[in-house]
Coordinates of C-alpha atoms in Angstrom, one line a residue:
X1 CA 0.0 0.0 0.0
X2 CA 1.4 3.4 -1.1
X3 CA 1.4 6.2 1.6
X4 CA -0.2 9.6 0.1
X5 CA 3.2 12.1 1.3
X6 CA 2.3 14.9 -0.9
X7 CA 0.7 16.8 1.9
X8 CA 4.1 17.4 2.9
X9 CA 4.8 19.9 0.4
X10 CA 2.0 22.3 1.0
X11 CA 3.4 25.7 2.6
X12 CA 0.1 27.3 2.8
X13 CA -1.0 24.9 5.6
X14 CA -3.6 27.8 7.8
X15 CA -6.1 26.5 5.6
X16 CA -5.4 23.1 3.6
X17 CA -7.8 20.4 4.3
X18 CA -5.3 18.3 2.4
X19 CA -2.8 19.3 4.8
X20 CA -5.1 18.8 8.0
X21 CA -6.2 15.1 6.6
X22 CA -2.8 13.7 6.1
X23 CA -1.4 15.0 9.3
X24 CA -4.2 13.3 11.1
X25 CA -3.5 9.9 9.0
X26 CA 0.6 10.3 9.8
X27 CA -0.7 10.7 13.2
X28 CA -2.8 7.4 13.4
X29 CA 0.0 5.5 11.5
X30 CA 2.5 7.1 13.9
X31 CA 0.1 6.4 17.3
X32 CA 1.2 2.3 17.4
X33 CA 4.8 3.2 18.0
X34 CA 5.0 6.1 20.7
X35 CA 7.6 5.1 23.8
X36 CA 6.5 3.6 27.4
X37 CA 6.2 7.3 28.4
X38 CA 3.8 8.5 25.1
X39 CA 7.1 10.0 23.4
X40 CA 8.0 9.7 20.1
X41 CA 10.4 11.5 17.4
X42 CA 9.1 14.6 15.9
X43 CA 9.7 15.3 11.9
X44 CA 8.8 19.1 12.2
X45 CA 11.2 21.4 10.4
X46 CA 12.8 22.5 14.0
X47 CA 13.1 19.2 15.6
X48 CA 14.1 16.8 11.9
X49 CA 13.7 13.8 14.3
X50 CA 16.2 14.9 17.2
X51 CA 14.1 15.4 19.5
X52 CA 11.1 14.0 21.0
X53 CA 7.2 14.6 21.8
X54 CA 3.4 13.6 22.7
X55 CA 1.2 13.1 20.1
X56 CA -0.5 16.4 20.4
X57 CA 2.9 18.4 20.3
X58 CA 4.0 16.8 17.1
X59 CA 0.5 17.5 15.7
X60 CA 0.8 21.7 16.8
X61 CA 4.7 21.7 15.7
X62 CA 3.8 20.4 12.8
X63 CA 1.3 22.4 11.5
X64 CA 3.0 25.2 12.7
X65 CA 7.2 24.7 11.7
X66 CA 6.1 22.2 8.2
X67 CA 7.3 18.5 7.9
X68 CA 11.2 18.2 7.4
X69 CA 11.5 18.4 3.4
X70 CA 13.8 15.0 3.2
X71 CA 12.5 12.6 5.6
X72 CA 11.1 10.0 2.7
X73 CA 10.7 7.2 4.6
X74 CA 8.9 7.1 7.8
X75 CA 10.8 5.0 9.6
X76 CA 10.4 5.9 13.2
X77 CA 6.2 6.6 12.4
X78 CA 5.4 3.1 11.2
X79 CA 6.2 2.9 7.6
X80 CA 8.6 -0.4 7.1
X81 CA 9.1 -1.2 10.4
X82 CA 10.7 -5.0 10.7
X83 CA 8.0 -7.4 11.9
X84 CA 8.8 -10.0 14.3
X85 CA 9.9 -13.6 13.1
X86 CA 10.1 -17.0 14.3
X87 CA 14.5 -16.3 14.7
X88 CA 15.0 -18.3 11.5
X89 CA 16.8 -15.8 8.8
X90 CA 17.3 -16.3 5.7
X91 CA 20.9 -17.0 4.6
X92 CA 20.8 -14.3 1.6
X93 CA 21.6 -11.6 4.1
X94 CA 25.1 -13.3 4.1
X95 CA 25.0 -13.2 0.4
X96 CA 24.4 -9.6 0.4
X97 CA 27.5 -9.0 2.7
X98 CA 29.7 -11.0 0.5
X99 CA 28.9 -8.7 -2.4
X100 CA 29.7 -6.1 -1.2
X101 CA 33.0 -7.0 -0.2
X102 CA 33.8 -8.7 -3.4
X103 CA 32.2 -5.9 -5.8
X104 CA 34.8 -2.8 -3.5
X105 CA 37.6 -5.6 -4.3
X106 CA 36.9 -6.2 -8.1
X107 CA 36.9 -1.9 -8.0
X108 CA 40.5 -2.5 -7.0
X109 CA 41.7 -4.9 -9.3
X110 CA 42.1 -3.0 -12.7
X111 CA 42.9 -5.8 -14.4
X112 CA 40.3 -8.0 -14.1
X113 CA 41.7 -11.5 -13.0
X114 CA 40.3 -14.0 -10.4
X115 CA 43.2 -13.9 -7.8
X116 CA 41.4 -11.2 -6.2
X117 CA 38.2 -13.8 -5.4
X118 CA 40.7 -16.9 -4.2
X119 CA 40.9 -14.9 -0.8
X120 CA 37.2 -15.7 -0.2
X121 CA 36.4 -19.6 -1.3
X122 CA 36.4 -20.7 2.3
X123 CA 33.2 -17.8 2.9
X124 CA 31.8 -19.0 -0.1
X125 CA 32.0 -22.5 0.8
X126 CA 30.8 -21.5 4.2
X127 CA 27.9 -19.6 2.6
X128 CA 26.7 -22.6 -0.2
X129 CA 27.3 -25.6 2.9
X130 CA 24.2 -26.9 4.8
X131 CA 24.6 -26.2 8.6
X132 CA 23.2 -29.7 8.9
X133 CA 22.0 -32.5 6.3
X134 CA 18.4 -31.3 5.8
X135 CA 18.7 -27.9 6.8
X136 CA 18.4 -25.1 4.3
X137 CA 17.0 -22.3 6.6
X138 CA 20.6 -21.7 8.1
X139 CA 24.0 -22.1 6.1
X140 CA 27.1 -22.9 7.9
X141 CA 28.0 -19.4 7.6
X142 CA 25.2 -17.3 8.6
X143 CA 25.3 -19.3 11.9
X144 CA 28.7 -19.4 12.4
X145 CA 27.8 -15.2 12.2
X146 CA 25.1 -15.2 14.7
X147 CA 27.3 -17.6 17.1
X148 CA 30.0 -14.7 17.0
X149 CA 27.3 -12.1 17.9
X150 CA 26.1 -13.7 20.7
X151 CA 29.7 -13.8 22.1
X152 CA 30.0 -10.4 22.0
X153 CA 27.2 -9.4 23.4
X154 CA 27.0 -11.7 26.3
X155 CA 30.7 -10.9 26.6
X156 CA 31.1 -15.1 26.2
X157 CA 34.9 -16.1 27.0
X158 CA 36.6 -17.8 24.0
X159 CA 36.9 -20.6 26.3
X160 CA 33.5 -20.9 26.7
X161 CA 33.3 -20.3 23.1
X162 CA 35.2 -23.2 22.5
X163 CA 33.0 -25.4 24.5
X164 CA 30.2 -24.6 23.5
X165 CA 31.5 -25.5 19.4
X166 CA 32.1 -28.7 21.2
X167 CA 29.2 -29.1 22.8
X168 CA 27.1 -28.9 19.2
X169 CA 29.6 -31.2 17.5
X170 CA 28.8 -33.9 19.9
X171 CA 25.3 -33.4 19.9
X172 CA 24.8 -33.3 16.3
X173 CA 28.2 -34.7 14.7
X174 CA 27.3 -33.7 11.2
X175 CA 26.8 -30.3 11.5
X176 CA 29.4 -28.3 9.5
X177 CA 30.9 -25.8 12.1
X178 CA 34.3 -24.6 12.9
X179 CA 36.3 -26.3 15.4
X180 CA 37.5 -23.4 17.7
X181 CA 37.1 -19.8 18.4
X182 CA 40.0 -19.6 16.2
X183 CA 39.5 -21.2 13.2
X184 CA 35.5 -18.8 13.6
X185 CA 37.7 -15.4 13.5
X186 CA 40.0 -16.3 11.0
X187 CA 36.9 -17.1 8.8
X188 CA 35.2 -13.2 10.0
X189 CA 38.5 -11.5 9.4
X190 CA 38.0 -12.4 5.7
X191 CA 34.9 -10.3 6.0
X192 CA 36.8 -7.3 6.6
X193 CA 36.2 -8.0 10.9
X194 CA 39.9 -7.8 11.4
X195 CA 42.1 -5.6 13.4
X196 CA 46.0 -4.8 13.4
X197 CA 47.9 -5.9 16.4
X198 CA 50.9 -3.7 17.3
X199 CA 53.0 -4.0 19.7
X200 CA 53.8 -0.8 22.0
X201 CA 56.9 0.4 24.0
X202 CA 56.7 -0.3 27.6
X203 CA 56.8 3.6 27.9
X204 CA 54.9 4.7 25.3
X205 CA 57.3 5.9 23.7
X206 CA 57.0 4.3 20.4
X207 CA 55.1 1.5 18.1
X208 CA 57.1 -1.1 16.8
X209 CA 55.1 -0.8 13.7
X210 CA 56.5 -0.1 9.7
X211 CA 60.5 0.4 9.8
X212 CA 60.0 -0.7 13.6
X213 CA 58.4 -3.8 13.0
X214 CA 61.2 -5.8 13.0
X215 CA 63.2 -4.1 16.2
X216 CA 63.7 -6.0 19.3
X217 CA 64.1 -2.8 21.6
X218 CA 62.3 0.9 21.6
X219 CA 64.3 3.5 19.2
X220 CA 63.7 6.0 21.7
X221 CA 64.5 4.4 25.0
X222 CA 65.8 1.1 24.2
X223 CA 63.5 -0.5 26.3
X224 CA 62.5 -4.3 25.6
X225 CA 59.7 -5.2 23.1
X226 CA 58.8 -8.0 25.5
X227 CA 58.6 -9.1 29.3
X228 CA 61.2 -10.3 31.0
X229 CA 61.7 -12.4 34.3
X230 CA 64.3 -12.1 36.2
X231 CA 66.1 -10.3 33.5
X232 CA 65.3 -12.9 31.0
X233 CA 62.8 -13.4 28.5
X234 CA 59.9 -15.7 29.1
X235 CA 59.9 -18.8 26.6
X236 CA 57.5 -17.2 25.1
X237 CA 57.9 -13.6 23.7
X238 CA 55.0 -11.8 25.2
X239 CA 55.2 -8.0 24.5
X240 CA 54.0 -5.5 27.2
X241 CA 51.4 -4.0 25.3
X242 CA 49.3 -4.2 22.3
X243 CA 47.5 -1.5 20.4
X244 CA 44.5 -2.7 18.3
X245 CA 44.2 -1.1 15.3
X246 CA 41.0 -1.4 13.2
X247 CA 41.6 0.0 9.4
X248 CA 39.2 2.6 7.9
X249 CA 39.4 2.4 4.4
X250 CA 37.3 -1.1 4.3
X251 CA 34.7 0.6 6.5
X252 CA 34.7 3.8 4.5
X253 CA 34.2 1.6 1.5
X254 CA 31.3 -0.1 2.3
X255 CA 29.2 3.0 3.3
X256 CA 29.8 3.8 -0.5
X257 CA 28.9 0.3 -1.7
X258 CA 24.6 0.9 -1.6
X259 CA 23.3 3.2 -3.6
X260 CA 21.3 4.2 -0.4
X261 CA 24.0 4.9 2.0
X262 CA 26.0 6.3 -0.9
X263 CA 23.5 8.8 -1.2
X264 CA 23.5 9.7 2.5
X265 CA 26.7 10.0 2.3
X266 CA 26.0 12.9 0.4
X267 CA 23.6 14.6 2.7
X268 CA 25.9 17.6 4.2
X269 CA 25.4 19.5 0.7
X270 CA 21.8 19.0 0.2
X271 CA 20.6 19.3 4.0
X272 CA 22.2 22.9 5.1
X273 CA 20.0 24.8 6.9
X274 CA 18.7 27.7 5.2
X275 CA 18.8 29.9 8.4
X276 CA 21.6 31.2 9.0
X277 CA 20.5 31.0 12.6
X278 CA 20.0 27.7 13.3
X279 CA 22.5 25.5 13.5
X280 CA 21.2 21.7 13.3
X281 CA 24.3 19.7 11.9
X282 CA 28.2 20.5 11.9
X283 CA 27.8 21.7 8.2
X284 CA 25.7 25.0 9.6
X285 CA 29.0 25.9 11.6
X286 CA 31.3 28.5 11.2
X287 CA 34.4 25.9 11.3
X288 CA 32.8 23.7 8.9
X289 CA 32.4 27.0 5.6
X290 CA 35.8 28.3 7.3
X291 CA 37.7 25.1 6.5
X292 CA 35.4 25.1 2.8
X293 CA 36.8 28.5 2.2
X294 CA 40.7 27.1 2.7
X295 CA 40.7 24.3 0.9
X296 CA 38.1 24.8 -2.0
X297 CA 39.6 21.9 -3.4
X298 CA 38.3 19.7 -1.4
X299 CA 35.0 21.1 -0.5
X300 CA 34.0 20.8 -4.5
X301 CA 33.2 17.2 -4.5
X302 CA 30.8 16.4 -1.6
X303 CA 31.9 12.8 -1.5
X304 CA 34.8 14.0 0.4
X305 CA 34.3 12.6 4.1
X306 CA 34.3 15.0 7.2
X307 CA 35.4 12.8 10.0
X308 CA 35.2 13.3 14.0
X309 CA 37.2 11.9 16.2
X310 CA 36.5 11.5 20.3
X311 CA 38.5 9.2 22.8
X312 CA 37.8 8.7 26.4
X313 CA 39.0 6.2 28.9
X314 CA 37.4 3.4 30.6
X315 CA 37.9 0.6 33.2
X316 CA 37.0 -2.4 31.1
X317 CA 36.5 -4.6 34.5
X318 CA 33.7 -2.7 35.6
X319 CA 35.9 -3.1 38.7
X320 CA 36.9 0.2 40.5
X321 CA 39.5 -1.2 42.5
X322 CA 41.3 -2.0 39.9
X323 CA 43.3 1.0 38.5
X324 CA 43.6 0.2 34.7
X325 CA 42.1 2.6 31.5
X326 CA 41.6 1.6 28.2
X327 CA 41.3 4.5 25.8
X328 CA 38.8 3.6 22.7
X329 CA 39.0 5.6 19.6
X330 CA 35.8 6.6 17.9
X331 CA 35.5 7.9 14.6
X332 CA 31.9 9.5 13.4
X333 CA 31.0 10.3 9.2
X334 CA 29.6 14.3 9.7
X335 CA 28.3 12.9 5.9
X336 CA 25.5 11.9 7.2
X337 CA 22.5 13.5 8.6
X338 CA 22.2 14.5 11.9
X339 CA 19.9 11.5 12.8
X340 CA 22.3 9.3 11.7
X341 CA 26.1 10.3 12.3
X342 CA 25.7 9.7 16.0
X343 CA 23.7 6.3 15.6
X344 CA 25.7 3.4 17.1
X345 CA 25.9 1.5 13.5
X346 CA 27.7 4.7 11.8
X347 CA 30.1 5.5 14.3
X348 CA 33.4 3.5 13.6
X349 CA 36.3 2.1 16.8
X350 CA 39.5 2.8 15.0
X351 CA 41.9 2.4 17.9
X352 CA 42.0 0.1 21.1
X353 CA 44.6 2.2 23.5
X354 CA 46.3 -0.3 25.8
X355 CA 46.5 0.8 30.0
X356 CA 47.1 1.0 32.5
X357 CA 47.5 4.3 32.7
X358 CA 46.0 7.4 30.2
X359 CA 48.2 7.5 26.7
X360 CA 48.4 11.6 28.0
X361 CA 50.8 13.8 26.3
X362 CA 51.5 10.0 23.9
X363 CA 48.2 10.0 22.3
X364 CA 49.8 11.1 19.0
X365 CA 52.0 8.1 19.2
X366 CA 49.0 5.9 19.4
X367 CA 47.2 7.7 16.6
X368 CA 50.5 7.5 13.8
X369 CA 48.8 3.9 12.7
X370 CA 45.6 6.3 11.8
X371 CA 47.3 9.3 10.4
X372 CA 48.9 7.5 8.1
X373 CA 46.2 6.1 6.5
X374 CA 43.9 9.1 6.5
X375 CA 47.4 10.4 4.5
X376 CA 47.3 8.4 1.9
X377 CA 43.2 8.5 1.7

């Protein structure tokens, strides 16, 4: 069923019945979805879905402020919203992912061999293989997926990980699973899941990373690269600290991969306010035109991406005894409309700082992984 939006456009609204009637049927579709507390998000030209309001608010602000000119599709009123399932999904979602990554790799390689696609015959044998003879709902990938999830979100050990992928292969020996948590994030680094381990001075004085890569003490302090006991190595080289690096490109790539988040992408141009009072995204700033007027360059394609970047610290044992801070790295696309760039799914960890103690006046040895490849983007 198509939903009548034209009364969206009308700017004469004091007096349009049309206007009056599809309000009231955008409020009806709209009623089934308010919060516990009668709340919901408000599309009026002031609040574009930031903030939130009763029923009988949205209605007066409204009529009174217009409906925001680009919100298409209703998606926090009713229109499209996912309906529950049973919890079986169907296994083309993993196809879908798969695409993507191959069709931003074939954009790569210019000269159109295979060699590109050998990288990815254990997904794709993943993705064609039965979870279990008989079984067509799940493939051995797509559950293999929603395993990994589940870890993550209960915050599983890979132990317990481990047990439980023995568990199911004793209980049903012919289901086609990976053996260990191992062998599992091998397989979702191929998907672009990865991240970069590198190994950080004792002191924070350096990363033993490109030209260091190879060094057994710090170039700055010639500190060891790895514990020691007693003096001595341990048998095995264990190196005090490890920064986690998560590339952006591959993330950058995908949100350019869908014609529909390609075209959000491209939102900062189309969505400035026209009020030179209001300010409702980063692109109504004065730092945002400032930086357009230095480097008009860059300013004249609007793919360009405008990137934030916040870090904080955090105890990652929920244990305030224990005197240790991580430092996360968070990236967020200023692309994309303001109801989106702050969204969980948008924003993107780039860097895992190692404790125990605040990176401080080192943070820009932390962030040379980073730099470097916002360089050569």
């Amino acid at each position: 069923m198509t939903i009548d939006k034209s009364w969206t456009q009308i700017r004469k609204r004091s007096n349009s019945v049309v206007f009056w009637q599809g309000l009231q049927s955008f409020l009806q579709m709209a009623k089934p979805h308010v919060n516990d507390r009668g709340f919901i998000r408000c599309p009026c030209n002031r609040c574009i879905n930031n903030a939130q309001h009763q029923l009988e608010v949205l209605e007066t602000r409204i009529h009174r402020f217009g409906f925001m000119s680009d919100y298409n599709e209703w998606i926090y009123h009713g229109e499209n919203v996912p309906q529950p399932n049973s919890g079986v999904h169907d296994s083309d979602e993993m196809f879908e992912v798969l695409e993507d990554i191959i069709s931003n790799d074939a954009e790569v390689d210019q000269l159109g061999s295979q060699s590109s696609n050998v990288q990815y015959d254990d997904l794709f044998t993943a993705l064609n293989s039965e979870l279990y003879p008989g079984v067509s709902s799940f493939s051995s990938l797509n559950f293999l997926v929603k395993l990994m999830h589940l870890k993550v979100m209960n915050k599983w050990t890979n132990k317990s990980f481990d047990e439980l992928l023995k568990s199911l292969k004793l209980a049903f020996p012919k289901m086609d699973l990976a053996e260990s948590h191992y062998e599992a994030k091998k397989l979702m680094t191929k998907m672009g899941l990865g991240y970069q381990s590198i190994h950080v001075c004792k002191n924070d004085c350096a990363l033993f990373w490109n030209e260091n890569s190879m060094s057994e003490t710090c170039p700055v302090c010639s500190e060891s690269r790895w514990k020691m006991q007693a003096g001595r190595r341990t048998g095995k080289n264990v190196p005090h600290k490890v920064l986690r690096y998560f590339p952006l490109a591959p993330r950058l790539k995908r949100l350019f991969a869908t014609s529909k988040t390609a075209k959000l992408m491209r939102w900062h141009q189309a969505g400035k306010s026209t009020d030179d009072n209001v300010m409702r995204h980063p692109v109504d700033g004065r730092a945002w035109k400032d930086f357009d007027r230095k480097h008009p360059e860059f300013a004249d394609d609007v793919r360009n991406v405008r990137l934030g970047l916040a870090a904080d610290g955090f105890n990652p044992f929920n244990n305030m005894s224990i005197s240790y801070n991580m430092w996360p790295v968070v990236l967020t696309t200023y692309n994309l409309p303001p109801w989106l760039c702050m969204k969980p799914e948008y924003l993107m960890l780039s860097l895992l700082i190692p404790g125990p103690q605040s990176p401080g006046k080192d943070m820009d040895v932390f962030l040379w992984p980073l730099i470097e490849e916002l360089k050569e983007l």
